[in-house]
């Protein structure tokens, strides 16, 4: 009986000894995430294709052509809210109203974007001076204005640019409102803006 116990004890001790000797996990370095994510040769072209796939459209124009471009895109819209400094087509200041429900008749919202993401056609929207987050969703149509050089390749780069030091609202928007819940059929303008443009201003 004593010998049997010895026989069973030996393999266990040998296994534990081997584990201790070969346990190198503690010495392994964490993987590097530098240059992680897909890169694109032409970020604007990639962004354009992605946003068109979800019902939006991207344009690249000169700063002085912004008003003319918006008027050509939306010649019949009457109530226009704008928070873009160099856009003069706005005739409705959403910040003048306490209740976001009072924005329900806005035909077009022209709003500033912070940066765009090429891989998925999304734009980060965080404007502390915009009193109502509903402005992005309650207008019949939306135009997002952003600088040409504010395009990152992927969401990994996007998260590096995000800052949450100050409290506030931020959201990624990609194209107009849409849903594909019913029979996987894409419906544009289901519960928000029915059209969406992203206008990049040439550097």
PDB file of C-alpha atoms in Angstrom:
ATOM      1  CA  UNK A   1       0.000   0.000   0.000  1.00  0.00           C
ATOM      2  CA  UNK A   2       2.810   2.373   0.816  1.00  0.00           C
ATOM      3  CA  UNK A   3       4.475   1.648  -2.508  1.00  0.00           C
ATOM      4  CA  UNK A   4       1.222   2.286  -4.369  1.00  0.00           C
ATOM      5  CA  UNK A   5       0.896   5.735  -2.805  1.00  0.00           C
ATOM      6  CA  UNK A   6       4.423   6.508  -3.856  1.00  0.00           C
ATOM      7  CA  UNK A   7       3.698   5.490  -7.445  1.00  0.00           C
ATOM      8  CA  UNK A   8       0.689   7.829  -7.681  1.00  0.00           C
ATOM      9  CA  UNK A   9       2.475  10.720  -5.987  1.00  0.00           C
ATOM     10  CA  UNK A  10       5.405  10.804  -8.373  1.00  0.00           C
ATOM     11  CA  UNK A  11       3.545  11.693 -11.635  1.00  0.00           C
ATOM     12  CA  UNK A  12       1.644  14.498  -9.884  1.00  0.00           C
ATOM     13  CA  UNK A  13       4.805  16.074  -8.525  1.00  0.00           C
ATOM     14  CA  UNK A  14       6.508  15.719 -11.882  1.00  0.00           C
ATOM     15  CA  UNK A  15       3.605  17.416 -13.653  1.00  0.00           C
ATOM     16  CA  UNK A  16       3.551  20.335 -11.184  1.00  0.00           C
ATOM     17  CA  UNK A  17       7.317  20.703 -11.483  1.00  0.00           C
ATOM     18  CA  UNK A  18       7.087  20.838 -15.277  1.00  0.00           C
ATOM     19  CA  UNK A  19       4.299  23.424 -15.095  1.00  0.00           C
ATOM     20  CA  UNK A  20       6.386  25.665 -12.843  1.00  0.00           C
ATOM     21  CA  UNK A  21       9.427  25.347 -15.087  1.00  0.00           C
ATOM     22  CA  UNK A  22       7.522  26.021 -18.300  1.00  0.00           C
ATOM     23  CA  UNK A  23       5.095  28.645 -17.074  1.00  0.00           C
ATOM     24  CA  UNK A  24       6.313  31.626 -19.114  1.00  0.00           C
ATOM     25  CA  UNK A  25       3.071  33.610 -19.150  1.00  0.00           C
ATOM     26  CA  UNK A  26       4.298  36.073 -16.553  1.00  0.00           C
ATOM     27  CA  UNK A  27       7.228  36.977 -18.795  1.00  0.00           C
ATOM     28  CA  UNK A  28       5.189  37.444 -21.990  1.00  0.00           C
ATOM     29  CA  UNK A  29       4.687  40.999 -23.252  1.00  0.00           C
ATOM     30  CA  UNK A  30       1.246  42.298 -24.146  1.00  0.00           C
ATOM     31  CA  UNK A  31       0.590  42.460 -27.899  1.00  0.00           C
ATOM     32  CA  UNK A  32       1.254  45.775 -29.607  1.00  0.00           C
ATOM     33  CA  UNK A  33      -1.718  47.620 -31.076  1.00  0.00           C
ATOM     34  CA  UNK A  34       0.349  50.058 -33.105  1.00  0.00           C
ATOM     35  CA  UNK A  35      -0.857  50.413 -36.694  1.00  0.00           C
ATOM     36  CA  UNK A  36      -3.870  48.297 -35.810  1.00  0.00           C
ATOM     37  CA  UNK A  37      -6.827  48.424 -38.193  1.00  0.00           C
ATOM     38  CA  UNK A  38      -7.275  48.799 -41.928  1.00  0.00           C
ATOM     39  CA  UNK A  39      -5.740  51.778 -43.750  1.00  0.00           C
ATOM     40  CA  UNK A  40      -6.966  53.351 -46.983  1.00  0.00           C
ATOM     41  CA  UNK A  41      -5.037  55.030 -49.783  1.00  0.00           C
ATOM     42  CA  UNK A  42      -7.884  57.505 -50.421  1.00  0.00           C
ATOM     43  CA  UNK A  43      -9.876  58.034 -47.228  1.00  0.00           C
ATOM     44  CA  UNK A  44     -12.379  60.418 -48.814  1.00  0.00           C
ATOM     45  CA  UNK A  45     -13.195  57.964 -51.603  1.00  0.00           C
ATOM     46  CA  UNK A  46     -13.664  55.132 -49.107  1.00  0.00           C
ATOM     47  CA  UNK A  47     -15.838  57.291 -46.860  1.00  0.00           C
ATOM     48  CA  UNK A  48     -17.961  58.314 -49.863  1.00  0.00           C
ATOM     49  CA  UNK A  49     -18.607  54.703 -50.864  1.00  0.00           C
ATOM     50  CA  UNK A  50     -19.482  53.701 -47.316  1.00  0.00           C
ATOM     51  CA  UNK A  51     -21.939  56.529 -46.683  1.00  0.00           C
ATOM     52  CA  UNK A  52     -23.620  55.981 -50.058  1.00  0.00           C
ATOM     53  CA  UNK A  53     -24.184  52.352 -49.060  1.00  0.00           C
ATOM     54  CA  UNK A  54     -26.356  53.582 -46.164  1.00  0.00           C
ATOM     55  CA  UNK A  55     -28.294  56.218 -48.089  1.00  0.00           C
ATOM     56  CA  UNK A  56     -26.131  59.315 -47.649  1.00  0.00           C
ATOM     57  CA  UNK A  57     -23.762  61.220 -49.895  1.00  0.00           C
ATOM     58  CA  UNK A  58     -20.433  63.003 -49.441  1.00  0.00           C
ATOM     59  CA  UNK A  59     -19.272  66.120 -51.277  1.00  0.00           C
ATOM     60  CA  UNK A  60     -15.964  67.985 -51.333  1.00  0.00           C
ATOM     61  CA  UNK A  61     -16.274  71.728 -51.960  1.00  0.00           C
ATOM     62  CA  UNK A  62     -14.601  75.070 -51.284  1.00  0.00           C
ATOM     63  CA  UNK A  63     -15.651  76.983 -48.187  1.00  0.00           C
ATOM     64  CA  UNK A  64     -17.098  79.879 -50.196  1.00  0.00           C
ATOM     65  CA  UNK A  65     -19.372  77.477 -52.109  1.00  0.00           C
ATOM     66  CA  UNK A  66     -21.147  76.112 -49.028  1.00  0.00           C
ATOM     67  CA  UNK A  67     -24.227  78.369 -49.138  1.00  0.00           C
ATOM     68  CA  UNK A  68     -24.711  77.877 -52.873  1.00  0.00           C
ATOM     69  CA  UNK A  69     -24.302  74.107 -52.580  1.00  0.00           C
ATOM     70  CA  UNK A  70     -26.887  73.830 -49.780  1.00  0.00           C
ATOM     71  CA  UNK A  71     -29.372  75.975 -51.719  1.00  0.00           C
ATOM     72  CA  UNK A  72     -28.914  73.746 -54.775  1.00  0.00           C
ATOM     73  CA  UNK A  73     -29.411  70.587 -52.713  1.00  0.00           C
ATOM     74  CA  UNK A  74     -32.441  71.921 -50.831  1.00  0.00           C
ATOM     75  CA  UNK A  75     -34.071  74.716 -52.855  1.00  0.00           C
ATOM     76  CA  UNK A  76     -37.525  74.279 -51.314  1.00  0.00           C
ATOM     77  CA  UNK A  77     -36.763  73.889 -47.607  1.00  0.00           C
ATOM     78  CA  UNK A  78     -38.104  76.818 -45.574  1.00  0.00           C
ATOM     79  CA  UNK A  79     -37.047  76.413 -41.937  1.00  0.00           C
ATOM     80  CA  UNK A  80     -33.278  75.917 -41.715  1.00  0.00           C
ATOM     81  CA  UNK A  81     -31.235  75.655 -38.526  1.00  0.00           C
ATOM     82  CA  UNK A  82     -27.451  76.037 -38.721  1.00  0.00           C
ATOM     83  CA  UNK A  83     -24.648  75.945 -36.169  1.00  0.00           C
ATOM     84  CA  UNK A  84     -21.913  76.354 -38.803  1.00  0.00           C
ATOM     85  CA  UNK A  85     -20.245  79.779 -38.497  1.00  0.00           C
ATOM     86  CA  UNK A  86     -19.608  80.363 -42.212  1.00  0.00           C
ATOM     87  CA  UNK A  87     -23.036  79.149 -43.350  1.00  0.00           C
ATOM     88  CA  UNK A  88     -25.579  81.950 -43.823  1.00  0.00           C
ATOM     89  CA  UNK A  89     -28.606  79.975 -45.067  1.00  0.00           C
ATOM     90  CA  UNK A  90     -29.899  79.390 -41.527  1.00  0.00           C
ATOM     91  CA  UNK A  91     -33.003  81.298 -40.450  1.00  0.00           C
ATOM     92  CA  UNK A  92     -33.863  79.416 -37.252  1.00  0.00           C
ATOM     93  CA  UNK A  93     -31.814  79.288 -34.041  1.00  0.00           C
ATOM     94  CA  UNK A  94     -32.568  76.041 -32.247  1.00  0.00           C
ATOM     95  CA  UNK A  95     -30.822  77.308 -29.101  1.00  0.00           C
ATOM     96  CA  UNK A  96     -33.508  79.971 -28.620  1.00  0.00           C
ATOM     97  CA  UNK A  97     -36.011  77.319 -27.543  1.00  0.00           C
ATOM     98  CA  UNK A  98     -36.258  75.612 -24.178  1.00  0.00           C
ATOM     99  CA  UNK A  99     -38.248  72.629 -25.409  1.00  0.00           C
ATOM    100  CA  UNK A 100     -36.796  70.358 -28.096  1.00  0.00           C
ATOM    101  CA  UNK A 101     -40.344  69.641 -29.295  1.00  0.00           C
ATOM    102  CA  UNK A 102     -40.361  73.152 -30.735  1.00  0.00           C
ATOM    103  CA  UNK A 103     -37.802  71.976 -33.299  1.00  0.00           C
ATOM    104  CA  UNK A 104     -40.284  69.614 -34.952  1.00  0.00           C
ATOM    105  CA  UNK A 105     -40.834  71.825 -38.005  1.00  0.00           C
ATOM    106  CA  UNK A 106     -37.176  72.194 -38.988  1.00  0.00           C
ATOM    107  CA  UNK A 107     -36.809  71.255 -42.636  1.00  0.00           C
ATOM    108  CA  UNK A 108     -33.016  71.226 -42.692  1.00  0.00           C
ATOM    109  CA  UNK A 109     -30.278  71.144 -40.048  1.00  0.00           C
ATOM    110  CA  UNK A 110     -26.780  72.237 -41.081  1.00  0.00           C
ATOM    111  CA  UNK A 111     -24.443  71.079 -38.326  1.00  0.00           C
ATOM    112  CA  UNK A 112     -20.741  70.813 -37.565  1.00  0.00           C
ATOM    113  CA  UNK A 113     -19.016  67.431 -37.490  1.00  0.00           C
ATOM    114  CA  UNK A 114     -15.802  66.791 -35.561  1.00  0.00           C
ATOM    115  CA  UNK A 115     -14.239  64.050 -37.658  1.00  0.00           C
ATOM    116  CA  UNK A 116     -15.224  61.282 -40.079  1.00  0.00           C
ATOM    117  CA  UNK A 117     -14.345  57.568 -40.166  1.00  0.00           C
ATOM    118  CA  UNK A 118     -13.525  56.115 -43.585  1.00  0.00           C
ATOM    119  CA  UNK A 119     -14.150  52.429 -42.828  1.00  0.00           C
ATOM    120  CA  UNK A 120     -17.831  52.850 -41.898  1.00  0.00           C
ATOM    121  CA  UNK A 121     -18.931  56.275 -43.147  1.00  0.00           C
ATOM    122  CA  UNK A 122     -19.602  57.602 -39.631  1.00  0.00           C
ATOM    123  CA  UNK A 123     -19.099  61.130 -38.301  1.00  0.00           C
ATOM    124  CA  UNK A 124     -18.430  62.004 -34.670  1.00  0.00           C
ATOM    125  CA  UNK A 125     -20.777  64.768 -33.521  1.00  0.00           C
ATOM    126  CA  UNK A 126     -19.986  66.583 -30.286  1.00  0.00           C
ATOM    127  CA  UNK A 127     -20.800  70.282 -30.195  1.00  0.00           C
ATOM    128  CA  UNK A 128     -21.077  71.678 -26.681  1.00  0.00           C
ATOM    129  CA  UNK A 129     -22.710  74.834 -28.076  1.00  0.00           C
ATOM    130  CA  UNK A 130     -25.623  72.867 -29.500  1.00  0.00           C
ATOM    131  CA  UNK A 131     -28.318  73.088 -26.816  1.00  0.00           C
ATOM    132  CA  UNK A 132     -30.534  70.275 -28.154  1.00  0.00           C
ATOM    133  CA  UNK A 133     -29.182  66.889 -29.182  1.00  0.00           C
ATOM    134  CA  UNK A 134     -32.556  66.348 -30.842  1.00  0.00           C
ATOM    135  CA  UNK A 135     -31.484  68.738 -33.606  1.00  0.00           C
ATOM    136  CA  UNK A 136     -29.520  65.900 -35.238  1.00  0.00           C
ATOM    137  CA  UNK A 137     -32.577  63.664 -35.403  1.00  0.00           C
ATOM    138  CA  UNK A 138     -35.713  65.797 -35.528  1.00  0.00           C
ATOM    139  CA  UNK A 139     -34.997  67.729 -38.736  1.00  0.00           C
ATOM    140  CA  UNK A 140     -36.401  66.435 -42.016  1.00  0.00           C
ATOM    141  CA  UNK A 141     -32.944  66.622 -43.629  1.00  0.00           C
ATOM    142  CA  UNK A 142     -29.399  66.950 -42.309  1.00  0.00           C
ATOM    143  CA  UNK A 143     -26.159  68.347 -43.715  1.00  0.00           C
ATOM    144  CA  UNK A 144     -22.984  67.717 -41.742  1.00  0.00           C
ATOM    145  CA  UNK A 145     -20.083  70.078 -42.465  1.00  0.00           C
ATOM    146  CA  UNK A 146     -16.538  68.990 -41.699  1.00  0.00           C
ATOM    147  CA  UNK A 147     -12.972  69.840 -42.680  1.00  0.00           C
ATOM    148  CA  UNK A 148     -11.418  67.755 -45.450  1.00  0.00           C
ATOM    149  CA  UNK A 149      -8.430  66.710 -43.342  1.00  0.00           C
ATOM    150  CA  UNK A 150     -10.597  65.438 -40.481  1.00  0.00           C
ATOM    151  CA  UNK A 151     -10.946  61.862 -41.764  1.00  0.00           C
ATOM    152  CA  UNK A 152      -9.426  58.906 -39.920  1.00  0.00           C
ATOM    153  CA  UNK A 153      -9.028  55.427 -41.357  1.00  0.00           C
ATOM    154  CA  UNK A 154     -10.832  53.284 -38.809  1.00  0.00           C
ATOM    155  CA  UNK A 155     -12.609  53.130 -35.461  1.00  0.00           C
ATOM    156  CA  UNK A 156      -9.356  52.371 -33.630  1.00  0.00           C
ATOM    157  CA  UNK A 157      -8.032  55.757 -34.731  1.00  0.00           C
ATOM    158  CA  UNK A 158     -11.420  57.316 -33.985  1.00  0.00           C
ATOM    159  CA  UNK A 159     -11.390  56.194 -30.349  1.00  0.00           C
ATOM    160  CA  UNK A 160      -7.934  57.711 -29.946  1.00  0.00           C
ATOM    161  CA  UNK A 161      -9.458  61.096 -30.852  1.00  0.00           C
ATOM    162  CA  UNK A 162     -12.418  60.896 -28.480  1.00  0.00           C
ATOM    163  CA  UNK A 163     -12.308  62.905 -25.295  1.00  0.00           C
ATOM    164  CA  UNK A 164     -14.763  62.643 -22.405  1.00  0.00           C
ATOM    165  CA  UNK A 165     -13.111  65.075 -20.014  1.00  0.00           C
ATOM    166  CA  UNK A 166     -16.152  67.348 -20.128  1.00  0.00           C
ATOM    167  CA  UNK A 167     -19.671  66.086 -19.600  1.00  0.00           C
ATOM    168  CA  UNK A 168     -21.852  66.307 -22.677  1.00  0.00           C
ATOM    169  CA  UNK A 169     -23.477  64.496 -25.550  1.00  0.00           C
ATOM    170  CA  UNK A 170     -21.606  62.898 -28.430  1.00  0.00           C
ATOM    171  CA  UNK A 171     -22.768  60.497 -31.122  1.00  0.00           C
ATOM    172  CA  UNK A 172     -21.581  58.798 -34.293  1.00  0.00           C
ATOM    173  CA  UNK A 173     -23.940  59.493 -37.206  1.00  0.00           C
ATOM    174  CA  UNK A 174     -23.798  57.748 -40.581  1.00  0.00           C
ATOM    175  CA  UNK A 175     -26.193  58.948 -43.261  1.00  0.00           C
ATOM    176  CA  UNK A 176     -29.901  59.631 -42.834  1.00  0.00           C
ATOM    177  CA  UNK A 177     -32.201  57.744 -40.488  1.00  0.00           C
ATOM    178  CA  UNK A 178     -32.713  54.128 -41.497  1.00  0.00           C
ATOM    179  CA  UNK A 179     -33.982  50.753 -40.359  1.00  0.00           C
ATOM    180  CA  UNK A 180     -33.877  47.220 -41.725  1.00  0.00           C
ATOM    181  CA  UNK A 181     -35.784  45.498 -38.918  1.00  0.00           C
ATOM    182  CA  UNK A 182     -38.692  44.379 -41.083  1.00  0.00           C
ATOM    183  CA  UNK A 183     -37.783  41.546 -43.470  1.00  0.00           C
ATOM    184  CA  UNK A 184     -34.227  42.941 -43.733  1.00  0.00           C
ATOM    185  CA  UNK A 185     -35.486  45.606 -46.137  1.00  0.00           C
ATOM    186  CA  UNK A 186     -33.656  48.930 -45.766  1.00  0.00           C
ATOM    187  CA  UNK A 187     -35.982  51.876 -45.223  1.00  0.00           C
ATOM    188  CA  UNK A 188     -34.467  55.377 -45.362  1.00  0.00           C
ATOM    189  CA  UNK A 189     -35.941  58.180 -43.245  1.00  0.00           C
ATOM    190  CA  UNK A 190     -37.895  55.870 -40.981  1.00  0.00           C
ATOM    191  CA  UNK A 191     -37.656  57.852 -37.733  1.00  0.00           C
ATOM    192  CA  UNK A 192     -35.434  60.858 -38.384  1.00  0.00           C
ATOM    193  CA  UNK A 193     -33.849  62.764 -41.276  1.00  0.00           C
ATOM    194  CA  UNK A 194     -34.917  61.344 -44.636  1.00  0.00           C
ATOM    195  CA  UNK A 195     -31.812  62.606 -46.424  1.00  0.00           C
ATOM    196  CA  UNK A 196     -28.257  63.245 -45.310  1.00  0.00           C
ATOM    197  CA  UNK A 197     -25.202  64.865 -46.860  1.00  0.00           C
ATOM    198  CA  UNK A 198     -21.700  65.167 -45.496  1.00  0.00           C
ATOM    199  CA  UNK A 199     -19.967  68.202 -46.984  1.00  0.00           C
ATOM    200  CA  UNK A 200     -16.202  68.280 -46.626  1.00  0.00           C
ATOM    201  CA  UNK A 201     -14.575  71.710 -46.863  1.00  0.00           C
ATOM    202  CA  UNK A 202     -11.346  71.770 -48.851  1.00  0.00           C
ATOM    203  CA  UNK A 203      -8.255  72.512 -46.767  1.00  0.00           C
TER     204      UNK A 203
END
